[in-house]
mmCIF file of C-alpha atoms and ligand atoms in Angstrom:
data_model
loop_
_atom_site.group_PDB
_atom_site.id
_atom_site.type_symbol
_atom_site.label_atom_id
_atom_site.label_comp_id
_atom_site.label_asym_id
_atom_site.label_seq_id
_atom_site.Cartn_x
_atom_site.Cartn_y
_atom_site.Cartn_z
ATOM 1 C CA MET A 1 234.191 -70.917 138.643
ATOM 2 C CA LEU A 2 230.808 -72.205 137.465
ATOM 3 C CA LYS A 3 230.603 -74.937 134.859
ATOM 4 C CA SER A 4 228.203 -74.860 131.916
ATOM 5 C CA GLY A 5 224.845 -76.138 133.082
ATOM 6 C CA ALA A 6 225.208 -74.500 136.523
ATOM 7 C CA THR A 7 222.337 -72.483 137.941
ATOM 8 C CA ILE A 8 222.557 -68.854 139.039
ATOM 9 C CA GLY A 9 219.950 -67.730 141.561
ATOM 10 C CA ILE A 10 218.630 -64.201 141.040
ATOM 11 C CA LEU A 11 216.795 -62.253 143.741
ATOM 12 C CA GLY A 12 214.105 -60.131 142.127
ATOM 13 C CA GLY A 13 211.990 -60.874 139.088
ATOM 14 C CA GLY A 14 211.764 -57.656 137.093
ATOM 15 C CA GLN A 15 213.125 -56.773 133.668
ATOM 16 C CA LEU A 16 216.721 -56.725 134.894
ATOM 17 C CA ALA A 17 216.457 -60.343 136.074
ATOM 18 C CA ARG A 18 214.727 -61.208 132.803
ATOM 19 C CA MET A 19 217.542 -59.727 130.706
ATOM 20 C CA LEU A 20 220.172 -61.390 132.937
ATOM 21 C CA ALA A 21 218.525 -64.765 132.338
ATOM 22 C CA LEU A 22 218.347 -64.105 128.595
ATOM 23 C CA ALA A 23 222.084 -63.364 128.603
ATOM 24 C CA ALA A 24 222.931 -66.448 130.675
ATOM 25 C CA ALA A 25 221.253 -68.893 128.287
ATOM 26 C CA PRO A 26 223.725 -68.647 125.359
ATOM 27 C CA LEU A 27 226.556 -69.259 127.848
ATOM 28 C CA GLY A 28 224.908 -72.526 128.882
ATOM 29 C CA LEU A 29 223.990 -71.223 132.337
ATOM 30 C CA ARG A 30 220.565 -71.502 133.907
ATOM 31 C CA CYS A 31 218.760 -69.019 136.119
ATOM 32 C CA HIS A 32 216.400 -69.530 139.040
ATOM 33 C CA VAL A 33 214.479 -66.385 139.975
ATOM 34 C CA TYR A 34 213.223 -65.683 143.507
ATOM 35 C CA SER A 35 210.464 -63.093 143.701
ATOM 36 C CA PRO A 36 207.579 -62.370 146.073
ATOM 37 C CA GLU A 37 205.317 -61.595 143.104
ATOM 38 C CA LYS A 38 203.935 -64.434 141.042
ATOM 39 C CA ASN A 39 203.448 -62.228 137.972
ATOM 40 C CA SER A 40 207.119 -61.229 137.795
ATOM 41 C CA CYS A 41 208.160 -60.827 134.162
ATOM 42 C CA ALA A 42 211.428 -62.750 134.615
ATOM 43 C CA PHE A 43 209.510 -65.967 135.307
ATOM 44 C CA ASP A 44 208.655 -66.186 131.571
ATOM 45 C CA VAL A 45 212.257 -66.896 130.597
ATOM 46 C CA VAL A 46 213.884 -68.816 133.466
ATOM 47 C CA HIS A 47 214.707 -72.432 134.203
ATOM 48 C CA ALA A 48 213.079 -72.307 137.651
ATOM 49 C CA GLY A 49 211.224 -69.878 139.862
ATOM 50 C CA THR A 50 210.344 -69.445 143.527
ATOM 51 C CA VAL A 51 207.450 -67.263 144.616
ATOM 52 C CA ALA A 52 207.966 -66.419 148.289
ATOM 53 C CA ALA A 53 208.496 -63.462 150.600
ATOM 54 C CA TYR A 54 212.034 -62.206 151.214
ATOM 55 C CA GLU A 55 211.452 -62.949 154.909
ATOM 56 C CA ASP A 56 210.511 -66.615 154.310
ATOM 57 C CA GLU A 57 213.639 -68.320 155.652
ATOM 58 C CA ALA A 58 212.533 -71.840 154.722
ATOM 59 C CA ALA A 59 211.961 -70.784 151.095
ATOM 60 C CA LEU A 60 215.295 -68.935 151.063
ATOM 61 C CA ALA A 61 217.055 -72.084 152.299
ATOM 62 C CA ARG A 62 215.410 -74.218 149.576
ATOM 63 C CA PHE A 63 216.365 -71.627 146.966
ATOM 64 C CA ALA A 64 219.984 -71.556 148.154
ATOM 65 C CA ALA A 65 220.117 -75.361 148.002
ATOM 66 C CA ALA A 66 218.780 -75.392 144.442
ATOM 67 C CA VAL A 67 221.330 -72.970 142.940
ATOM 68 C CA ASP A 68 225.112 -72.794 142.577
ATOM 69 C CA THR A 69 225.568 -69.101 143.296
ATOM 70 C CA ILE A 70 223.318 -66.113 143.976
ATOM 71 C CA THR A 71 223.079 -62.572 142.626
ATOM 72 C CA TYR A 72 220.419 -59.848 142.721
ATOM 73 C CA GLU A 73 218.780 -57.370 140.383
ATOM 74 C CA PHE A 74 218.013 -54.612 142.891
ATOM 75 C CA GLU A 75 219.821 -52.934 145.765
ATOM 76 C CA ASN A 76 217.050 -53.014 148.340
ATOM 77 C CA VAL A 77 217.459 -56.695 149.191
ATOM 78 C CA PRO A 78 216.706 -56.789 152.953
ATOM 79 C CA ALA A 79 219.923 -57.226 154.973
ATOM 80 C CA LYS A 80 218.470 -60.263 156.780
ATOM 81 C CA THR A 81 217.601 -61.978 153.459
ATOM 82 C CA ALA A 82 221.143 -61.476 152.189
ATOM 83 C CA ALA A 83 222.581 -62.765 155.477
ATOM 84 C CA VAL A 84 220.419 -65.931 155.460
ATOM 85 C CA LEU A 85 221.474 -66.691 151.882
ATOM 86 C CA ALA A 86 225.146 -65.813 152.336
ATOM 87 C CA LYS A 87 225.413 -68.428 155.080
ATOM 88 C CA ARG A 88 224.452 -71.103 152.540
ATOM 89 C CA LYS A 89 225.813 -69.964 149.165
ATOM 90 C CA GLN A 90 228.062 -67.270 147.853
ATOM 91 C CA VAL A 91 226.145 -64.051 147.133
ATOM 92 C CA ILE A 92 227.716 -61.866 144.425
ATOM 93 C CA PRO A 93 228.197 -58.898 144.662
ATOM 94 C CA ASP A 94 229.048 -59.354 148.348
ATOM 95 C CA PRO A 95 226.171 -58.103 150.549
ATOM 96 C CA HIS A 96 228.455 -55.632 152.402
ATOM 97 C CA VAL A 97 228.009 -53.441 149.301
ATOM 98 C CA LEU A 98 224.260 -53.265 149.990
ATOM 99 C CA GLU A 99 224.785 -51.773 153.442
ATOM 100 C CA ILE A 100 226.483 -48.832 151.769
ATOM 101 C CA THR A 101 224.374 -48.390 148.650
ATOM 102 C CA GLN A 102 221.003 -48.753 150.421
ATOM 103 C CA ASP A 103 221.620 -45.504 152.265
ATOM 104 C CA ARG A 104 222.325 -42.323 150.299
ATOM 105 C CA LEU A 105 224.212 -40.739 153.203
ATOM 106 C CA ILE A 106 226.513 -43.718 153.833
ATOM 107 C CA GLU A 107 227.061 -43.993 150.063
ATOM 108 C CA LYS A 108 228.012 -40.300 149.730
ATOM 109 C CA ASN A 109 230.385 -40.590 152.721
ATOM 110 C CA PHE A 110 231.987 -43.660 151.113
ATOM 111 C CA ILE A 111 232.513 -41.831 147.809
ATOM 112 C CA SER A 112 233.826 -38.685 149.530
ATOM 113 C CA GLU A 113 236.320 -40.750 151.525
ATOM 114 C CA LEU A 114 237.723 -41.912 148.177
ATOM 115 C CA LYS A 115 238.293 -38.195 147.415
ATOM 116 C CA ILE A 116 235.812 -38.431 144.557
ATOM 117 C CA ALA A 117 233.696 -35.308 144.063
ATOM 118 C CA THR A 118 229.932 -35.266 144.727
ATOM 119 C CA ALA A 119 227.346 -32.513 145.118
ATOM 120 C CA PRO A 120 227.778 -30.733 148.479
ATOM 121 C CA TYR A 121 225.603 -32.522 151.036
ATOM 122 C CA ALA A 122 224.530 -32.587 154.656
ATOM 123 C CA PRO A 123 222.650 -35.108 156.823
ATOM 124 C CA VAL A 124 219.129 -34.059 157.868
ATOM 125 C CA HIS A 125 217.306 -35.681 160.781
ATOM 126 C CA SER A 126 215.430 -32.650 162.127
ATOM 127 C CA ALA A 127 214.060 -29.287 161.043
ATOM 128 C CA THR A 128 217.025 -27.611 162.748
ATOM 129 C CA GLN A 129 219.512 -29.746 160.844
ATOM 130 C CA LEU A 130 217.671 -28.910 157.629
ATOM 131 C CA ALA A 131 218.136 -25.178 158.299
ATOM 132 C CA ASP A 132 221.833 -25.763 159.117
ATOM 133 C CA GLY A 133 222.221 -27.947 156.017
ATOM 134 C CA LEU A 134 220.684 -25.268 153.797
ATOM 135 C CA ALA A 135 223.104 -22.710 155.218
ATOM 136 C CA LYS A 136 225.943 -25.101 154.338
ATOM 137 C CA VAL A 137 225.004 -26.346 150.842
ATOM 138 C CA GLY A 138 222.983 -23.265 149.790
ATOM 139 C CA ALA A 139 219.734 -23.024 147.811
ATOM 140 C CA PRO A 140 218.495 -24.389 145.515
ATOM 141 C CA ALA A 141 218.899 -27.835 147.042
ATOM 142 C CA VAL A 142 217.284 -31.283 146.911
ATOM 143 C CA LEU A 143 216.107 -33.131 150.002
ATOM 144 C CA LYS A 144 216.231 -36.917 149.505
ATOM 145 C CA THR A 145 215.235 -39.696 151.880
ATOM 146 C CA ARG A 146 218.288 -41.717 152.874
ATOM 147 C CA THR A 147 216.656 -45.034 151.995
ATOM 148 C CA LEU A 148 214.175 -46.487 149.491
ATOM 149 C CA GLY A 149 214.084 -43.593 147.024
ATOM 150 C CA TYR A 150 214.201 -44.172 143.275
ATOM 151 C CA ASP A 151 213.020 -42.483 140.068
ATOM 152 C CA GLY A 152 212.510 -39.244 142.007
ATOM 153 C CA LYS A 153 210.425 -40.828 144.788
ATOM 154 C CA GLY A 154 211.240 -39.503 148.259
ATOM 155 C CA GLN A 155 212.708 -36.273 146.885
ATOM 156 C CA ALA A 156 211.743 -32.630 147.289
ATOM 157 C CA LYS A 157 213.362 -29.630 145.656
ATOM 158 C CA ILE A 158 213.936 -26.571 147.821
ATOM 159 C CA ALA A 159 214.246 -23.469 145.633
ATOM 160 C CA LYS A 160 214.626 -21.085 148.584
ATOM 161 C CA ALA A 161 214.945 -21.367 152.358
ATOM 162 C CA SER A 162 211.267 -20.504 152.963
ATOM 163 C CA GLU A 163 210.283 -23.809 151.252
ATOM 164 C CA ALA A 164 212.246 -25.926 153.711
ATOM 165 C CA ASN A 165 209.369 -26.758 156.075
ATOM 166 C CA ALA A 166 207.074 -27.855 153.240
ATOM 167 C CA ALA A 167 209.846 -30.098 151.846
ATOM 168 C CA TRP A 168 210.500 -31.605 155.282
ATOM 169 C CA ARG A 169 206.763 -32.408 155.601
ATOM 170 C CA SER A 170 206.616 -33.860 152.063
ATOM 171 C CA VAL A 171 209.293 -36.439 152.879
ATOM 172 C CA GLN A 172 207.383 -37.205 156.098
ATOM 173 C CA GLN A 173 210.334 -36.152 158.240
ATOM 174 C CA ALA A 174 212.179 -39.343 157.318
ATOM 175 C CA PRO A 175 215.985 -39.332 157.771
ATOM 176 C CA CYS A 176 217.331 -37.465 154.754
ATOM 177 C CA ILE A 177 220.323 -36.122 152.941
ATOM 178 C CA LEU A 178 220.271 -32.559 151.620
ATOM 179 C CA GLU A 179 222.191 -32.011 148.407
ATOM 180 C CA GLY A 180 223.110 -28.787 146.691
ATOM 181 C CA PHE A 181 221.261 -28.569 143.357
ATOM 182 C CA ILE A 182 223.782 -28.987 140.556
ATOM 183 C CA GLY A 183 223.367 -26.928 137.384
ATOM 184 C CA PHE A 184 224.867 -29.751 135.357
ATOM 185 C CA GLU A 185 225.784 -29.539 131.697
ATOM 186 C CA ARG A 186 224.681 -33.113 131.118
ATOM 187 C CA GLU A 187 224.230 -36.419 132.924
ATOM 188 C CA VAL A 188 226.365 -39.438 132.142
ATOM 189 C CA SER A 189 226.935 -42.894 133.552
ATOM 190 C CA VAL A 190 229.616 -45.517 133.421
ATOM 191 C CA ILE A 191 228.709 -49.180 133.542
ATOM 192 C CA ALA A 192 231.700 -50.899 135.092
ATOM 193 C CA ALA A 193 232.279 -54.611 135.527
ATOM 194 C CA ARG A 194 234.814 -56.317 137.775
ATOM 195 C CA GLY A 195 235.618 -60.005 137.536
ATOM 196 C CA GLN A 196 236.544 -62.386 140.340
ATOM 197 C CA ASP A 197 240.182 -62.080 139.239
ATOM 198 C CA GLY A 198 240.066 -58.277 139.679
ATOM 199 C CA GLN A 199 239.875 -57.464 135.965
ATOM 200 C CA VAL A 200 237.872 -54.252 135.387
ATOM 201 C CA GLU A 201 236.132 -53.413 132.120
ATOM 202 C CA CYS A 202 234.127 -50.210 131.669
ATOM 203 C CA PHE A 203 231.628 -49.607 128.916
ATOM 204 C CA GLU A 204 231.841 -46.364 127.032
ATOM 205 C CA VAL A 205 230.556 -43.280 128.871
ATOM 206 C CA THR A 206 226.815 -42.981 128.252
ATOM 207 C CA GLU A 207 224.846 -39.751 128.100
ATOM 208 C CA ASN A 208 221.469 -39.890 129.858
ATOM 209 C CA VAL A 209 218.413 -37.680 129.635
ATOM 210 C CA HIS A 210 215.764 -37.973 132.348
ATOM 211 C CA ARG A 211 212.144 -36.931 132.039
ATOM 212 C CA ASP A 212 210.171 -36.451 135.194
ATOM 213 C CA HIS A 213 213.040 -38.165 137.110
ATOM 214 C CA ILE A 214 212.823 -41.318 134.965
ATOM 215 C CA LEU A 215 215.491 -42.240 132.436
ATOM 216 C CA HIS A 216 214.222 -41.283 128.973
ATOM 217 C CA THR A 217 217.183 -41.848 126.627
ATOM 218 C CA SER A 218 220.747 -43.115 126.823
ATOM 219 C CA THR A 219 223.102 -42.219 123.979
ATOM 220 C CA VAL A 220 226.639 -43.166 123.038
ATOM 221 C CA PRO A 221 228.978 -41.580 122.311
ATOM 222 C CA ALA A 222 228.300 -38.984 125.006
ATOM 223 C CA LYS A 223 229.058 -35.370 124.071
ATOM 224 C CA VAL A 224 232.054 -35.068 126.369
ATOM 225 C CA SER A 225 235.754 -34.506 125.836
ATOM 226 C CA GLY A 226 238.174 -37.415 125.708
ATOM 227 C CA ALA A 227 239.671 -36.210 129.003
ATOM 228 C CA LEU A 228 236.253 -36.174 130.698
ATOM 229 C CA ALA A 229 235.441 -39.661 129.412
ATOM 230 C CA GLU A 230 238.720 -40.906 130.826
ATOM 231 C CA GLU A 231 238.054 -39.216 134.165
ATOM 232 C CA ALA A 232 234.570 -40.766 134.339
ATOM 233 C CA ARG A 233 235.883 -44.264 133.660
ATOM 234 C CA ARG A 234 238.721 -43.782 136.147
ATOM 235 C CA VAL A 235 236.239 -42.725 138.840
ATOM 236 C CA ALA A 236 234.028 -45.773 138.195
ATOM 237 C CA THR A 237 237.080 -48.054 138.257
ATOM 238 C CA ARG A 238 238.210 -46.628 141.603
ATOM 239 C CA ILE A 239 234.753 -47.198 143.071
ATOM 240 C CA VAL A 240 234.479 -50.861 142.013
ATOM 241 C CA LYS A 241 238.003 -51.514 143.278
ATOM 242 C CA ALA A 242 237.305 -49.805 146.612
ATOM 243 C CA PHE A 243 234.323 -52.133 147.135
ATOM 244 C CA ASP A 244 236.398 -55.165 146.068
ATOM 245 C CA TYR A 245 233.357 -55.547 143.882
ATOM 246 C CA VAL A 246 232.405 -58.456 141.632
ATOM 247 C CA GLY A 247 229.752 -57.923 138.952
ATOM 248 C CA VAL A 248 228.330 -54.957 137.071
ATOM 249 C CA MET A 249 227.817 -51.579 138.726
ATOM 250 C CA GLY A 250 226.155 -48.436 137.335
ATOM 251 C CA VAL A 251 227.758 -45.137 138.341
ATOM 252 C CA GLU A 252 225.654 -42.047 137.604
ATOM 253 C CA MET A 253 227.434 -38.719 137.314
ATOM 254 C CA PHE A 254 226.772 -35.054 136.625
ATOM 255 C CA VAL A 255 229.066 -33.279 134.177
ATOM 256 C CA VAL A 256 229.844 -29.761 135.346
ATOM 257 C CA ARG A 257 231.987 -27.099 133.784
ATOM 258 C CA SER A 258 234.479 -24.821 135.434
ATOM 259 C CA GLY A 259 235.927 -22.473 132.851
ATOM 260 C CA ARG A 260 236.909 -24.544 129.845
ATOM 261 C CA GLN A 261 237.164 -27.774 131.755
ATOM 262 C CA GLN A 262 234.531 -30.426 132.336
ATOM 263 C CA HIS A 263 234.467 -32.470 135.547
ATOM 264 C CA VAL A 264 232.277 -35.211 136.982
ATOM 265 C CA LEU A 265 230.415 -35.325 140.278
ATOM 266 C CA VAL A 266 229.138 -38.756 141.288
ATOM 267 C CA ASN A 267 225.382 -38.675 141.913
ATOM 268 C CA GLU A 268 224.528 -42.268 142.670
ATOM 269 C CA ILE A 269 225.815 -45.815 142.369
ATOM 270 C CA ALA A 270 223.765 -48.930 141.679
ATOM 271 C CA PRO A 271 225.261 -52.320 142.604
ATOM 272 C CA ARG A 272 223.597 -54.076 139.680
ATOM 273 C CA VAL A 273 222.979 -53.915 135.979
ATOM 274 C CA HIS A 274 221.567 -50.493 135.160
ATOM 275 C CA ASN A 275 218.947 -49.023 132.844
ATOM 276 C CA SER A 276 221.544 -46.757 131.223
ATOM 277 C CA GLY A 277 223.405 -49.906 130.084
ATOM 278 C CA HIS A 278 220.525 -51.447 128.155
ATOM 279 C CA TRP A 279 221.962 -50.109 124.880
ATOM 280 C CA THR A 280 224.790 -52.631 125.213
ATOM 281 C CA ILE A 281 222.494 -55.561 124.301
ATOM 282 C CA ASP A 282 222.212 -54.460 120.678
ATOM 283 C CA GLY A 283 224.885 -51.766 120.523
ATOM 284 C CA ALA A 284 228.032 -53.455 121.855
ATOM 285 C CA THR A 285 230.098 -56.590 121.353
ATOM 286 C CA VAL A 286 229.072 -57.782 124.828
ATOM 287 C CA SER A 287 226.093 -56.673 126.913
ATOM 288 C CA GLN A 288 226.161 -55.494 130.523
ATOM 289 C CA PHE A 289 223.983 -58.531 131.321
ATOM 290 C CA GLU A 290 226.448 -61.025 129.851
ATOM 291 C CA GLN A 291 229.290 -59.194 131.579
ATOM 292 C CA HIS A 292 227.502 -59.539 134.939
ATOM 293 C CA ILE A 293 226.795 -63.236 134.359
ATOM 294 C CA ARG A 294 230.457 -63.801 133.413
ATOM 295 C CA ALA A 295 231.600 -62.050 136.610
ATOM 296 C CA VAL A 296 229.153 -63.976 138.813
ATOM 297 C CA ALA A 297 230.216 -67.254 137.173
ATOM 298 C CA GLY A 298 233.890 -66.473 137.766
ATOM 299 C CA TRP A 299 234.553 -66.356 134.034
ATOM 300 C CA PRO A 300 236.793 -63.814 132.287
ATOM 301 C CA LEU A 301 235.140 -60.552 131.304
ATOM 302 C CA ALA A 302 234.882 -59.546 127.653
ATOM 303 C CA LYS A 303 236.361 -56.301 126.328
ATOM 304 C CA PRO A 304 233.337 -54.253 125.299
ATOM 305 C CA LYS A 305 233.256 -52.237 122.091
ATOM 306 C CA ARG A 306 230.426 -50.190 120.629
ATOM 307 C CA LEU A 307 228.837 -51.353 117.354
ATOM 308 C CA GLY A 308 227.957 -48.537 114.973
ATOM 309 C CA ARG A 309 228.795 -44.852 115.081
ATOM 310 C CA LYS A 310 225.961 -43.971 117.429
ATOM 311 C CA VAL A 311 223.592 -45.945 119.625
ATOM 312 C CA GLU A 312 220.473 -44.649 121.344
ATOM 313 C CA MET A 313 218.218 -46.407 123.844
ATOM 314 C CA LEU A 314 214.726 -45.085 124.407
ATOM 315 C CA ASN A 315 212.683 -46.287 127.383
ATOM 316 C CA LEU A 316 209.034 -47.159 126.838
ATOM 317 C CA ILE A 317 207.207 -45.900 129.918
ATOM 318 C CA GLY A 318 203.576 -46.737 130.731
ATOM 319 C CA ASP A 319 201.342 -46.975 127.655
ATOM 320 C CA GLU A 320 204.157 -45.885 125.313
ATOM 321 C CA VAL A 321 204.630 -49.641 124.998
ATOM 322 C CA ASN A 322 201.332 -49.797 123.081
ATOM 323 C CA GLY A 323 202.980 -47.897 120.234
ATOM 324 C CA VAL A 324 205.783 -50.409 119.835
ATOM 325 C CA ALA A 325 204.669 -51.551 116.341
ATOM 326 C CA ARG A 326 206.162 -48.471 114.668
ATOM 327 C CA TYR A 327 209.635 -49.407 115.886
ATOM 328 C CA LEU A 328 209.363 -52.920 114.456
ATOM 329 C CA SER A 329 209.548 -51.557 110.904
ATOM 330 C CA GLU A 330 212.396 -49.113 111.603
ATOM 331 C CA PRO A 331 215.754 -50.304 110.264
ATOM 332 C CA ASN A 332 218.549 -51.059 112.740
ATOM 333 C CA THR A 333 216.134 -50.857 115.643
ATOM 334 C CA ALA A 334 215.760 -53.539 118.290
ATOM 335 C CA VAL A 335 212.565 -53.819 120.298
ATOM 336 C CA HIS A 336 212.461 -55.103 123.867
ATOM 337 C CA VAL A 337 209.113 -55.569 125.578
ATOM 338 C CA TYR A 338 209.341 -56.799 129.145
ATOM 339 C CA GLY A 339 206.066 -58.710 129.221
ATOM 340 C CA LYS A 340 204.781 -56.971 132.334
ATOM 341 C CA GLY A 341 201.123 -57.090 131.362
ATOM 342 C CA LYS A 342 199.041 -53.977 131.923
ATOM 343 C CA PRO A 343 201.000 -50.730 131.594
ATOM 344 C CA SER A 344 200.698 -48.277 134.454
ATOM 345 C CA ALA A 345 201.929 -44.689 134.604
ATOM 346 C CA ARG A 346 205.703 -44.281 135.183
ATOM 347 C CA ARG A 347 206.307 -48.043 134.866
ATOM 348 C CA LYS A 348 209.192 -49.194 132.657
ATOM 349 C CA MET A 349 207.502 -51.504 130.135
ATOM 350 C CA GLY A 350 210.171 -51.922 127.482
ATOM 351 C CA HIS A 351 212.850 -50.134 125.500
ATOM 352 C CA VAL A 352 214.059 -49.754 121.931
ATOM 353 C CA THR A 353 217.651 -49.410 120.774
ATOM 354 C CA ARG A 354 218.700 -47.766 117.519
ATOM 355 C CA VAL A 355 222.132 -48.452 116.116
ATOM 356 C CA TRP A 356 223.503 -46.110 113.427
ATOM 357 C CA PRO A 357 225.717 -48.284 111.217
ATOM 358 C CA GLY A 358 229.273 -47.190 110.379
ATOM 359 C CA LYS A 359 232.270 -45.987 112.305
HETATM 360 P P1 AMP B 1 218.533 -39.708 141.873
HETATM 361 O O1 AMP B 1 217.310 -40.408 142.366
HETATM 362 O O2 AMP B 1 219.428 -39.214 142.942
HETATM 363 O O3 AMP B 1 219.273 -40.521 140.831
HETATM 364 O O4 AMP B 1 217.994 -38.435 141.074
HETATM 365 C C1 AMP B 1 217.232 -38.560 139.914
HETATM 366 C C2 AMP B 1 217.500 -37.381 138.993
HETATM 367 O O5 AMP B 1 217.198 -36.141 139.665
HETATM 368 C C3 AMP B 1 218.971 -37.240 138.591
HETATM 369 O O6 AMP B 1 219.293 -38.087 137.520
HETATM 370 C C4 AMP B 1 219.011 -35.761 138.236
HETATM 371 O O7 AMP B 1 218.430 -35.532 136.969
HETATM 372 C C5 AMP B 1 218.141 -35.135 139.290
HETATM 373 N N1 AMP B 1 218.964 -34.785 140.481
HETATM 374 C C6 AMP B 1 219.172 -35.568 141.566
HETATM 375 N N2 AMP B 1 220.001 -34.976 142.447
HETATM 376 C C7 AMP B 1 220.340 -33.766 141.921
HETATM 377 C C8 AMP B 1 221.179 -32.690 142.337
HETATM 378 N N3 AMP B 1 221.834 -32.698 143.512
HETATM 379 N N4 AMP B 1 221.290 -31.625 141.508
HETATM 380 C C9 AMP B 1 220.630 -31.591 140.317
HETATM 381 N N5 AMP B 1 219.817 -32.575 139.867
HETATM 382 C C10 AMP B 1 219.666 -33.647 140.643
#
């Protein structure tokens, strides 16, 4: 259990690290960010920073010596980096989680073994396997690279079998997973937290709308039945327990309907704080960032409750951040600008959260 004044090391220096550091400060905890990029936006708000490559073992050793415990803001931490650090200080969540969540195929197998439903899928390592996979999952389907894909990168939709070769070329014949395309009713996520004592707290189910594969809005309450919301939270709880996880995890799901009943299929899990949980900063009694810091510090988790009758988070992508002034004069609206400098297309530059007062 960390004492006030302790320092948490964070790998990665983007907006997630920035918001983690901002949540740590009121708890009397300091953050030290490690990032290969000197312009990382988290550096603006932290106690200490290291600019060095993830492969720089001497810098990693100095970083580990300077902090009390280590966490990360992204799932693609190189395995070697995590191993070097874990030898010196505790890394939370445990790096074994990364081996699973860095690879879409291993992740889907892990979820399926828990008897939790996903889209139908098949591994693809050759053109022949792609044809076999299409016969199994059917068209339309989505071909996704097993590693390093995000926000729609490394993905190709296959509307009919004749498009398979073009899709295989577009992902540069990298090892892939083929997924059946789900005609979902809506997309939701559950932000779950698990403490070092095994306590699990889930935030309310959040409804997410993507635009061009990037999260556009997150809204609570989600338009789902009470039974579906319970199922979604149960699924997320089972996943964090199966990992023996400590910290915050984002679990993205599709809501599908069979007859009158709604069900969830797990799409993806993120072993970190998640964009669809940003609404919790202004719209809940505790934020996902504070919850993660509490878990990493070995402190008890808080019981989260929504504030207001509705909360909506809107991402500011690219130069949308230049129009932020109009939100400053809107009532019950919180503005978050990440301080990333020049906006570029598809880059997450900030977000705004609107809270509708009342029950
Ligand atoms: P992902 O990178 O897997 O999170 O996918 C990004 C977005 O693409 C998802 O949030 C969905 O909107 C869409 N998508 C991904 N996989 C599927 C699928 N199997 N069926 C339908 N839509 C999908």
